[in-house]
XYZ file of C-alpha atoms in Angstrom:
694
model
C -0.400 -55.693 50.551
C 0.666 -58.665 53.063
C 0.460 -62.081 51.316
C -2.134 -62.671 54.235
C -4.372 -59.538 53.311
C -3.819 -60.186 49.431
C -4.761 -63.660 49.583
C -8.106 -62.396 51.341
C -8.866 -60.059 48.560
C -8.772 -62.327 46.026
C -10.529 -64.931 47.990
C -13.493 -62.664 48.435
C -13.480 -61.726 44.717
C -12.872 -65.357 43.526
C -14.886 -67.452 45.762
C -18.070 -64.918 45.288
C -18.290 -64.254 48.993
C -19.338 -60.473 47.960
C -22.634 -61.656 47.033
C -23.055 -63.888 50.175
C -21.475 -61.356 53.247
C -20.686 -58.054 51.627
C -24.271 -57.437 50.108
C -26.166 -58.596 53.111
C -23.323 -56.454 55.210
C -24.221 -53.816 53.170
C -28.217 -53.909 53.842
C -27.665 -54.474 57.308
C -25.283 -51.080 57.694
C -27.737 -49.069 55.471
C -30.756 -50.485 57.768
C -28.991 -49.309 61.067
C -28.545 -45.826 59.056
C -32.413 -45.693 58.313
C -33.648 -46.956 61.824
C -31.666 -44.239 63.522
C -32.763 -41.376 61.043
C -36.016 -42.568 61.267
C -36.968 -41.001 64.487
C -35.590 -37.912 63.096
C -38.295 -38.181 60.497
C -41.141 -39.060 62.601
C -40.487 -36.248 64.838
C -40.875 -33.756 62.067
C -43.550 -35.634 60.757
C -45.379 -35.049 63.740
C -44.641 -31.362 63.735
C -45.874 -31.031 60.101
C -49.034 -32.655 60.914
C -49.824 -30.818 64.161
C -49.095 -27.634 62.075
C -51.136 -29.208 59.125
C -54.051 -29.739 61.607
C -54.170 -28.273 64.546
C -54.807 -31.372 67.338
C -53.213 -33.844 65.288
C -52.146 -35.566 68.210
C -55.689 -36.528 68.589
C -56.313 -37.802 65.189
C -53.687 -40.274 65.147
C -55.925 -42.895 66.190
C -59.734 -42.960 65.254
C -61.499 -41.154 67.729
C -64.095 -43.450 69.985
C -67.542 -42.518 70.172
C -68.832 -41.856 73.541
C -70.969 -44.850 75.422
C -73.144 -41.922 77.321
C -76.324 -40.453 76.867
C -76.645 -37.041 75.897
C -80.377 -36.974 75.527
C -80.687 -38.083 79.515
C -83.533 -36.020 80.941
C -82.125 -33.959 83.792
C -85.825 -34.249 86.103
C -85.774 -38.251 85.516
C -82.273 -38.453 86.481
C -82.693 -36.765 89.454
C -86.263 -38.724 90.726
C -84.377 -41.798 89.992
C -81.001 -40.669 92.013
C -83.848 -39.613 95.166
C -85.391 -42.460 94.948
C -82.535 -45.118 95.657
C -81.880 -42.737 98.740
C -82.297 -44.347 101.900
C -85.137 -43.486 104.407
C -84.534 -41.327 107.071
C -86.425 -43.435 109.388
C -83.833 -46.242 108.443
C -82.450 -47.521 111.561
C -79.767 -49.431 109.975
C -79.122 -46.857 107.616
C -78.486 -44.584 110.540
C -76.024 -46.929 112.195
C -74.167 -46.967 108.958
C -73.832 -43.375 108.899
C -75.860 -42.916 105.289
C -76.832 -39.585 105.110
C -80.091 -38.133 102.982
C -79.113 -36.738 99.391
C -79.611 -33.121 98.592
C -81.987 -32.754 95.742
C -79.701 -29.740 94.658
C -76.265 -31.484 94.891
C -77.876 -34.137 92.892
C -79.274 -32.565 90.386
C -75.720 -30.571 89.579
C -73.937 -33.256 89.688
C -76.281 -34.721 86.769
C -75.745 -31.574 84.774
C -72.092 -31.563 84.992
C -72.136 -35.316 84.157
C -74.308 -34.723 80.950
C -72.341 -31.381 79.786
C -69.650 -33.711 80.036
C -70.921 -36.100 77.761
C -72.129 -33.384 75.145
C -68.601 -32.047 75.065
C -67.330 -35.518 74.727
C -70.062 -35.798 71.652
C -68.787 -32.654 70.370
C -65.448 -33.533 70.183
C -65.923 -36.985 68.604
C -68.015 -35.084 65.659
C -65.703 -32.719 65.280
C -62.388 -35.156 65.223
C -64.703 -37.280 62.906
C -65.246 -34.295 60.629
C -61.679 -33.548 60.424
C -60.403 -36.869 59.523
C -60.215 -36.154 55.475
C -58.509 -38.440 53.177
C -55.686 -36.274 53.618
C -55.306 -36.663 56.980
C -55.401 -40.492 56.563
C -52.738 -40.665 53.974
C -51.075 -38.492 56.377
C -51.503 -40.469 59.527
C -50.438 -43.437 57.470
C -47.619 -43.075 56.574
C -46.953 -41.098 59.800
C -47.793 -44.477 61.566
C -45.805 -46.389 59.594
C -42.656 -44.558 60.540
C -43.665 -45.172 64.112
C -43.982 -48.608 63.601
C -40.756 -48.611 61.253
C -38.863 -47.316 64.295
C -40.102 -49.703 67.286
C -39.149 -52.820 65.045
C -35.195 -50.739 64.263
C -35.216 -50.419 68.219
C -36.156 -54.100 69.027
C -34.192 -55.203 66.177
C -31.036 -53.441 66.801
C -29.562 -56.145 68.928
C -30.239 -58.924 66.530
C -28.627 -56.627 63.490
C -25.569 -56.573 65.600
C -25.527 -60.216 66.405
C -25.615 -60.745 62.401
C -23.741 -58.168 61.215
C -20.615 -59.593 63.935
C -21.185 -63.479 62.780
C -22.043 -62.635 58.750
C -18.418 -60.615 58.689
C -16.667 -62.581 61.317
C -17.436 -65.807 59.321
C -16.028 -63.661 56.061
C -12.979 -62.776 58.077
C -12.180 -66.088 58.565
C -12.969 -67.678 55.208
C -10.665 -64.791 53.509
C -8.079 -65.069 56.556
C -8.413 -61.473 57.871
C -8.051 -61.708 61.195
C -6.027 -59.709 63.306
C -2.807 -61.378 64.284
C 0.767 -60.129 65.773
C 2.277 -61.754 62.149
C 1.003 -62.842 58.973
C 0.641 -66.833 57.818
C 3.850 -67.423 55.627
C 4.556 -71.395 56.012
C 2.046 -74.267 56.149
C 3.014 -74.483 59.979
C 1.845 -70.734 60.701
C -1.427 -72.156 58.836
C -2.427 -75.092 60.717
C -1.576 -73.897 64.120
C -3.352 -71.414 63.628
C -6.347 -72.347 62.295
C -6.404 -75.288 64.651
C -6.673 -73.245 67.924
C -9.121 -70.969 65.626
C -11.498 -73.771 65.431
C -10.769 -74.892 68.996
C -11.839 -71.473 70.231
C -14.708 -71.100 67.746
C -16.261 -74.219 69.511
C -15.256 -72.789 72.785
C -17.453 -70.198 71.723
C -20.583 -72.183 70.920
C -20.076 -74.620 73.742
C -20.204 -71.345 75.994
C -23.348 -70.107 74.034
C -25.282 -73.613 74.410
C -24.237 -73.639 78.043
C -25.698 -69.889 78.392
C -29.079 -71.081 76.833
C -29.311 -73.969 78.816
C -28.989 -72.112 82.217
C -31.033 -69.403 80.814
C -33.751 -71.736 80.115
C -33.361 -73.832 83.594
C -33.481 -70.315 85.349
C -36.617 -69.517 88.004
C -37.383 -66.408 85.999
C -39.269 -66.665 82.409
C -37.529 -66.830 79.589
C -38.958 -63.937 76.533
C -39.439 -65.268 73.284
C -36.947 -62.596 71.823
C -34.139 -63.235 74.624
C -34.502 -67.153 73.489
C -34.373 -65.872 70.019
C -31.248 -63.806 70.701
C -29.619 -67.099 71.939
C -30.229 -69.113 69.075
C -28.724 -66.222 66.923
C -25.482 -66.551 68.791
C -25.449 -70.261 68.769
C -26.031 -70.287 64.925
C -23.491 -67.995 63.987
C -20.861 -69.352 66.628
C -21.757 -72.413 64.606
C -21.142 -71.164 61.238
C -17.897 -69.660 62.555
C -16.794 -73.090 63.812
C -17.492 -74.778 60.806
C -15.555 -71.974 58.490
C -12.189 -72.382 60.692
C -12.771 -76.085 60.159
C -13.096 -76.029 57.068
C -10.288 -73.632 56.317
C -8.093 -75.866 58.154
C -8.160 -78.437 55.817
C -7.804 -76.252 52.724
C -4.424 -75.474 52.711
C -3.101 -72.789 50.582
C -0.767 -74.329 48.102
C 1.347 -71.023 47.783
C 2.369 -71.316 51.787
C 6.146 -72.275 52.294
C 6.994 -75.457 53.882
C 8.106 -75.929 57.270
C 7.908 -73.538 59.659
C 8.827 -72.184 63.544
C 6.541 -72.962 65.961
C 7.251 -70.224 68.244
C 6.546 -67.770 65.107
C 3.519 -69.982 64.561
C 1.888 -69.185 67.626
C 2.207 -65.306 66.689
C 0.147 -66.075 63.857
C -2.564 -67.046 65.709
C -5.787 -64.394 65.682
C -5.679 -61.880 68.810
C -9.580 -62.979 69.466
C -8.459 -66.289 69.459
C -5.662 -65.879 72.530
C -8.511 -63.649 74.418
C -10.877 -66.786 73.796
C -8.665 -69.217 74.745
C -7.546 -67.376 77.627
C -10.872 -66.617 79.155
C -12.698 -69.574 78.278
C -10.254 -71.672 80.253
C -10.422 -69.600 83.102
C -14.489 -69.663 82.995
C -13.833 -73.509 82.713
C -11.653 -73.638 85.633
C -13.868 -71.593 88.193
C -16.788 -73.826 86.561
C -18.635 -70.879 85.101
C -18.646 -72.448 81.247
C -21.328 -70.118 80.500
C -18.996 -66.464 81.056
C -17.891 -66.064 77.462
C -21.475 -66.397 76.557
C -22.638 -63.824 79.754
C -20.172 -61.115 78.637
C -20.851 -61.699 74.622
C -24.577 -61.108 75.902
C -23.052 -57.764 77.515
C -22.704 -56.118 73.835
C -25.898 -56.113 73.351
C -26.637 -53.435 76.166
C -24.358 -51.248 73.821
C -25.324 -52.530 70.956
C -25.551 -48.782 69.311
C -22.271 -48.296 70.122
C -21.018 -51.226 68.384
C -22.826 -50.670 65.586
C -21.521 -47.485 65.050
C -17.953 -48.895 65.247
C -19.307 -50.787 62.124
C -20.051 -47.946 60.420
C -17.750 -45.614 61.053
C -15.345 -48.779 59.358
C -17.937 -48.012 56.731
C -17.293 -44.750 56.288
C -13.373 -44.975 56.226
C -13.967 -47.597 53.680
C -15.699 -45.763 51.697
C -13.257 -42.838 52.237
C -10.602 -44.564 50.801
C -12.384 -45.027 47.466
C -13.005 -41.261 46.873
C -10.222 -39.056 45.857
C -10.415 -36.635 49.276
C -7.534 -37.806 50.798
C -5.033 -37.359 47.323
C -7.151 -34.209 46.788
C -6.118 -33.061 50.636
C -2.426 -33.736 50.430
C -2.418 -32.149 47.308
C -2.580 -28.909 49.268
C 0.367 -29.149 51.158
C 2.551 -30.434 48.153
C 3.422 -26.923 46.634
C 5.218 -26.334 49.863
C 7.787 -28.866 49.121
C 7.605 -30.203 52.760
C 10.604 -32.419 54.489
C 9.291 -35.889 54.897
C 9.318 -35.073 58.652
C 7.149 -32.067 58.651
C 4.595 -33.748 55.861
C 4.230 -36.445 58.366
C 3.485 -34.116 61.108
C 1.026 -32.409 58.975
C -0.797 -35.975 57.997
C -0.685 -36.907 61.708
C -2.561 -33.216 62.493
C -4.745 -33.397 59.704
C -5.877 -37.362 60.444
C -7.282 -35.827 64.022
C -10.246 -34.141 62.439
C -11.586 -37.501 60.520
C -10.244 -39.689 63.845
C -12.567 -37.742 66.360
C -15.727 -38.712 63.622
C -14.516 -42.262 63.281
C -14.427 -42.826 67.142
C -11.360 -44.490 67.859
C -7.572 -44.641 66.705
C -7.636 -48.156 65.393
C -11.037 -47.788 63.350
C -9.406 -44.635 61.758
C -6.103 -46.610 60.819
C -7.817 -49.317 59.347
C -10.131 -47.065 57.570
C -7.566 -44.315 56.205
C -3.926 -46.065 57.049
C -3.307 -47.110 53.918
C -4.318 -43.738 52.014
C -1.784 -42.232 54.381
C 1.100 -44.262 53.890
C 1.041 -44.509 50.006
C 0.476 -40.537 50.367
C 3.590 -40.102 52.560
C 6.108 -42.542 50.552
C 4.586 -40.697 47.291
C 6.155 -37.765 48.784
C 9.168 -39.133 49.806
C 9.154 -40.341 53.070
C 11.026 -43.158 54.306
C 9.358 -46.625 54.980
C 10.005 -46.246 58.793
C 9.091 -42.749 59.252
C 5.866 -43.369 56.901
C 4.924 -46.609 59.259
C 4.887 -44.483 62.564
C 2.931 -41.519 61.176
C 0.284 -43.942 59.901
C 0.264 -45.843 63.291
C -0.109 -42.731 65.406
C -2.394 -41.145 62.856
C -5.132 -41.999 64.975
C -3.918 -41.390 68.140
C -4.281 -37.588 68.506
C -8.264 -37.259 67.556
C -9.601 -39.173 70.155
C -9.834 -36.478 72.616
C -11.934 -34.445 70.045
C -15.429 -34.159 69.449
C -17.151 -35.934 68.435
C -15.012 -38.843 69.151
C -17.529 -42.024 69.973
C -15.042 -43.176 72.710
C -15.529 -39.954 74.925
C -19.525 -39.923 74.611
C -19.444 -43.691 75.671
C -16.914 -42.619 78.616
C -19.420 -39.759 79.711
C -22.376 -42.381 79.152
C -21.136 -45.038 81.747
C -19.924 -42.021 84.330
C -21.941 -40.156 85.554
C -19.083 -37.774 87.120
C -18.329 -36.437 83.795
C -20.031 -34.653 81.010
C -19.016 -35.136 77.092
C -18.775 -30.909 77.119
C -16.064 -31.286 79.804
C -14.308 -33.895 78.499
C -14.095 -32.181 74.962
C -13.273 -29.129 76.725
C -10.203 -30.178 78.244
C -9.453 -32.246 75.070
C -8.961 -29.885 73.014
C -5.825 -28.886 75.292
C -4.881 -32.623 75.482
C -4.555 -32.311 71.675
C -2.718 -29.805 71.544
C -0.095 -31.403 73.649
C 0.151 -34.370 71.883
C 0.802 -32.810 68.675
C 3.256 -30.267 69.922
C 5.062 -33.146 71.245
C 4.698 -35.147 68.122
C 5.981 -31.947 66.249
C 9.055 -31.598 68.257
C 10.118 -35.153 68.218
C 9.938 -35.735 64.459
C 11.558 -32.844 63.908
C 14.389 -33.003 66.298
C 15.001 -36.884 66.688
C 16.719 -38.045 63.974
C 15.828 -35.979 61.348
C 17.251 -36.864 58.313
C 16.280 -33.673 55.810
C 16.648 -30.163 55.825
C 13.669 -28.306 57.274
C 13.404 -25.899 54.047
C 10.068 -24.805 52.627
C 9.402 -23.765 48.988
C 8.670 -19.709 48.873
C 5.421 -18.522 49.723
C 5.102 -16.761 46.547
C 5.419 -20.042 44.353
C 3.836 -22.370 47.239
C 0.764 -19.900 47.815
C -0.771 -20.036 44.905
C -0.124 -23.403 43.955
C -2.126 -23.962 47.072
C -5.048 -22.120 46.515
C -4.990 -24.035 43.082
C -4.911 -27.245 44.717
C -7.763 -26.145 46.696
C -9.729 -25.523 44.015
C -10.937 -29.098 43.061
C -11.838 -29.386 46.947
C -14.553 -26.955 46.793
C -17.332 -29.416 45.149
C -16.442 -31.859 48.422
C -17.100 -28.849 50.819
C -20.259 -28.181 49.062
C -21.439 -31.478 49.294
C -20.800 -32.130 52.815
C -22.581 -28.664 53.828
C -25.438 -29.639 51.456
C -26.022 -32.952 53.642
C -25.363 -31.328 57.253
C -27.990 -28.835 56.031
C -30.332 -30.992 54.970
C -30.227 -32.701 57.991
C -30.701 -29.289 60.046
C -33.184 -27.869 58.063
C -35.438 -30.777 57.101
C -34.724 -32.691 60.400
C -33.685 -30.665 62.840
C -30.595 -32.771 63.221
C -27.228 -31.088 63.809
C -23.790 -32.730 63.604
C -22.415 -33.745 66.872
C -20.976 -36.418 68.928
C -24.859 -38.294 68.703
C -25.871 -37.642 65.343
C -22.481 -38.185 63.295
C -22.806 -42.010 63.057
C -25.779 -41.888 60.971
C -24.755 -38.626 58.974
C -21.356 -39.623 57.953
C -22.081 -42.564 56.007
C -25.110 -40.415 54.141
C -22.309 -37.672 53.607
C -19.698 -40.316 51.831
C -22.211 -41.728 50.181
C -23.352 -38.494 48.609
C -19.633 -37.850 47.676
C -19.378 -41.054 46.275
C -22.432 -39.844 44.032
C -20.698 -36.746 43.089
C -17.941 -38.377 41.958
C -19.545 -41.098 39.962
C -21.729 -38.374 38.165
C -19.598 -35.078 38.205
C -16.729 -37.083 36.883
C -18.083 -39.363 34.651
C -19.165 -36.296 32.837
C -15.836 -34.909 32.297
C -14.395 -38.471 30.639
C -10.956 -37.536 29.304
C -10.286 -34.276 30.838
C -7.840 -35.817 33.270
C -6.584 -39.476 33.264
C -7.614 -39.643 37.101
C -11.006 -38.972 36.555
C -11.781 -40.589 33.380
C -10.445 -43.886 35.127
C -13.046 -43.337 38.136
C -15.086 -46.716 38.604
C -18.147 -45.297 39.242
C -20.766 -45.737 42.290
C -21.721 -49.081 42.397
C -17.879 -50.517 42.024
C -16.747 -47.795 44.508
C -19.292 -48.928 47.053
C -19.151 -52.715 46.482
C -15.388 -52.419 46.945
C -15.696 -50.409 50.247
C -17.976 -52.961 51.393
C -15.753 -55.951 50.468
C -13.443 -54.171 52.736
C -15.621 -53.399 55.742
C -16.924 -56.987 55.581
C -13.596 -58.478 56.618
C -12.630 -55.412 58.558
C -15.710 -55.201 61.005
C -15.464 -59.263 61.286
C -11.904 -58.888 62.547
C -12.383 -55.546 64.753
C -16.013 -56.545 66.383
C -15.203 -60.104 67.501
C -12.001 -58.460 69.229
C -14.080 -56.089 70.742
C -16.768 -58.752 71.658
C -13.786 -61.134 73.431
C -11.408 -57.865 74.782
C -15.153 -57.434 76.544
C -14.797 -61.230 78.178
C -11.151 -60.498 79.484
C -12.451 -57.669 81.254
C -14.638 -60.186 82.885
C -11.565 -62.606 83.658
C -9.829 -59.296 85.140
C -12.720 -58.279 87.082
C -14.247 -61.933 88.149
C -10.363 -62.680 88.976
C -10.599 -60.073 91.674
C -6.900 -58.992 90.968
C -8.488 -55.077 91.435
C -9.089 -56.322 94.902
C -5.256 -56.768 95.618
C -5.048 -53.028 95.132
C -5.817 -50.557 98.054
C -9.412 -49.039 97.385
C -8.065 -45.827 98.048
C -4.251 -43.921 98.258
C -3.547 -41.644 100.803
C -1.459 -39.482 98.064
C -3.230 -38.646 94.455
C 0.621 -38.985 93.403
C 1.308 -42.562 94.132
C -2.390 -43.456 92.999
C -1.530 -41.639 89.243
C 1.490 -43.852 89.292
C -0.213 -46.888 89.720
C -3.350 -45.783 86.905
C -0.812 -44.689 84.659
C 0.932 -48.387 84.723
C -2.443 -50.041 84.812
C -4.062 -47.844 82.062
C -0.863 -48.697 79.773
C -0.999 -52.333 80.082
C -4.940 -52.691 79.542
C -4.188 -50.337 76.285
C -1.970 -52.858 75.153
C -3.830 -56.079 76.070
C -7.559 -54.710 75.314
C -9.418 -52.769 72.376
C -10.363 -49.049 73.747
C -13.938 -49.839 74.197
C -13.705 -53.000 76.581
C -11.147 -51.193 78.455
C -13.025 -48.151 78.886
C -16.514 -50.571 80.488
C -13.616 -52.481 82.624
C -12.081 -49.184 83.816
C -15.588 -47.925 84.611
C -15.807 -50.914 87.008
C -13.091 -51.142 88.516
C -9.708 -48.648 88.561
C -12.150 -45.720 88.014
C -13.511 -45.782 91.986
C -9.935 -46.159 93.113
C -9.018 -43.103 91.512
C -11.739 -40.808 92.456
C -11.463 -42.327 95.828
C -7.682 -41.175 96.012
C -8.674 -37.519 95.177
C -8.043 -37.692 91.375
C -10.232 -35.418 89.751
C -12.903 -37.355 87.521
C -12.000 -35.276 84.124
C -8.238 -35.632 84.491
C -8.443 -39.227 85.084
C -10.404 -39.626 82.078
C -7.753 -37.748 79.766
C -5.142 -39.613 81.428
C -6.786 -42.777 80.409
C -7.464 -41.831 76.872
C -3.719 -40.949 76.402
C -2.633 -44.285 78.364
C -4.748 -46.298 76.147
C -3.081 -44.527 72.994
C 0.277 -45.153 74.309
C -0.667 -48.964 74.960
C -1.928 -49.149 71.545
C 1.901 -48.123 70.096
C 3.665 -49.868 72.948
C 4.861 -53.659 72.203
C 4.689 -56.736 72.227
C 1.230 -56.384 70.948
C 1.223 -52.964 69.873
C -2.589 -53.102 67.973
C -2.342 -49.878 65.900
C 0.985 -51.108 64.669
C -1.013 -54.635 63.680
C -3.348 -52.851 61.771
C -0.830 -50.631 60.150
C 0.656 -54.132 58.927
C -2.586 -55.302 58.020
C -3.521 -52.414 55.563
C -0.527 -51.376 54.108
C 0.958 -54.644 53.620
C 3.469 -57.214 55.307
C 5.854 -56.575 52.267
C 6.317 -53.089 53.560
C 6.882 -53.531 57.403
C 9.437 -56.493 56.227
C 11.485 -53.762 53.586
C 11.449 -51.116 56.654
C 12.755 -53.705 58.794
C 15.342 -54.504 56.674
C 16.613 -50.870 55.996
C 20.063 -50.245 57.559
C 20.916 -47.346 59.665
C 20.991 -46.590 63.690
C 19.418 -48.489 66.417
C 16.562 -45.895 66.065
C 17.089 -45.758 62.308
C 15.790 -49.052 62.255
C 13.174 -48.941 64.923
C 11.911 -45.510 64.108
C 8.350 -46.804 63.510
C 8.067 -47.921 67.147
C 10.340 -45.583 68.849
C 9.104 -42.015 67.663
C 5.363 -42.591 68.439
C 6.477 -44.455 72.017
C 8.117 -41.296 72.682
C 6.042 -38.502 71.546
C 2.750 -40.086 73.721
C 5.180 -41.051 76.583
C 6.016 -37.674 77.133
C 2.644 -36.756 76.560
C 1.583 -38.898 79.137
C 3.881 -38.018 81.799
C 2.907 -34.320 81.453
C -0.694 -35.076 81.512
C -0.598 -37.502 84.214
C 1.391 -35.312 86.521
C 1.543 -31.718 85.695
C -1.992 -31.347 86.723
C -1.702 -32.616 90.102
C 0.402 -29.798 90.897
C -2.504 -27.294 90.931
C -4.945 -29.262 93.074
C -3.353 -32.335 94.850
C -2.690 -31.759 98.247
């Protein structure tokens, strides 16, 4: 654990922040799960009501007694209607075109009206008779859940703002923001927190100006919109105070002195993005720009909340024995470190698809993968490379959230089309990583244990996994049978937290009941402790990640408003030339932006150029996904490597850099993923053009 991260964890536990941040964050995340599940529950309650009482939809509200007269005298009504008819010798009536009423038609109309009235009374009396105590009790529950859904939908934006601000303040107080390097000296600390304070004050000022400009506009401002502005202002005010507090509380254990150039590398990435975008918007006279683009997060609030849920799922996964048990299945084969790294990356593709993006998975499970590879004998450089790349292959597989967002923002493609071709892209990138790992700088023999020895041991190692599989299947079947919800890209964000909570509960009750049989099981900390630790880690990680996502959207706004893309042709005569430019632009965007912010920007700018140049939309987005992953692995930023360092610790990375060997061996953690993903990108980008480009 790096000094920066280690101090973070200690700070959370010693300062009692978990009661002021982790507990509210846990409640907010649980609220998101409840709100998203309540609609499914409500649908089933409506179906159940209709099955129990035919016409339940009419019983959801108290019937209203008709106001018509069911005992109306038809003859008297006809006479009264005819009496109001104009006389045939009235010259004015004749001039206006009035026609004398037909008594038969008048009687027929009144009889029909009377029949409708009596039918309305019969329906009213029937509904009144059906309103038993059971119906009223059932209806009360159903209407309560309906109100809960309405409240959840309206509160979704506020939940996101509260979660972002709460976790961002926690990440600031615990020094857990994502930066190029950790704070090691007092100069690093002072430079980092000084710029953080300036950036946070800039965010606060932009939000205040945005609120004032909204109030000064001619259009009326709703109370909900005004409340949202106040939430942002209060949140950034607290964030500014937190960074200012940290600025004057320099830890004593930091080294004296420092280098200014290195100190700037300790500045969080979100701070740099904020200073760049804020300065740009101020120069063009658009000081509210950051506030406006942060407000755009609200348009995709469900997506950003899902990101938070995925991080929480990953942190709960880290508290379970599941990853260790999966690695135990492969240990009997006594694989070489390179082969085990390939297996780890391939196995990680499935949970990556369920956590939405490679960076989220590295945060969630990177520490587990690294520790398991090191325990199996993998060298540090190889283990770091596999950890950084562990989330890069699964982003094209179902039900990845990033692909869902692409399909949501682009009508030219569907999730089925993207996931269908994503399987082939996954096979390609997996093959490339396999070949690079086992051919370039392979330092051990490719030998496996005899199958007669390894296979029985593998089967025995799979036995402890059976209860976990049963728990997962039970939750999925419960949702399928009780709520008619299948596990797919849309339901995964609300199913996975329930699955992980069920696994934690199984380990708590199942392993506690067998205390003493095995040391690992007897030392199980329990459900409450595991959930608390997972949420503690989640709070800081969500704060670092979501703030980075928000400011990445702001950087996208800078690129969009600066009209950089308009300097390029809006269409190319050759799809090959267009693809070459697309690859360069997309890799650069992957270097400087997070996946979700980059997708929003690409949809608004680059995608239209690609379509106009003859590049097929599905092909373009497959290239985009692979290019982004190459960007996340490419210096100078290399976000996935930064996240790897954050979860495995600065000490491990420094130890890997000090190892001797050839140039490749000393930089394997960087070069190996670049070779594998670089070759994959070239193949994905240009080979399909051979089949459809003119």
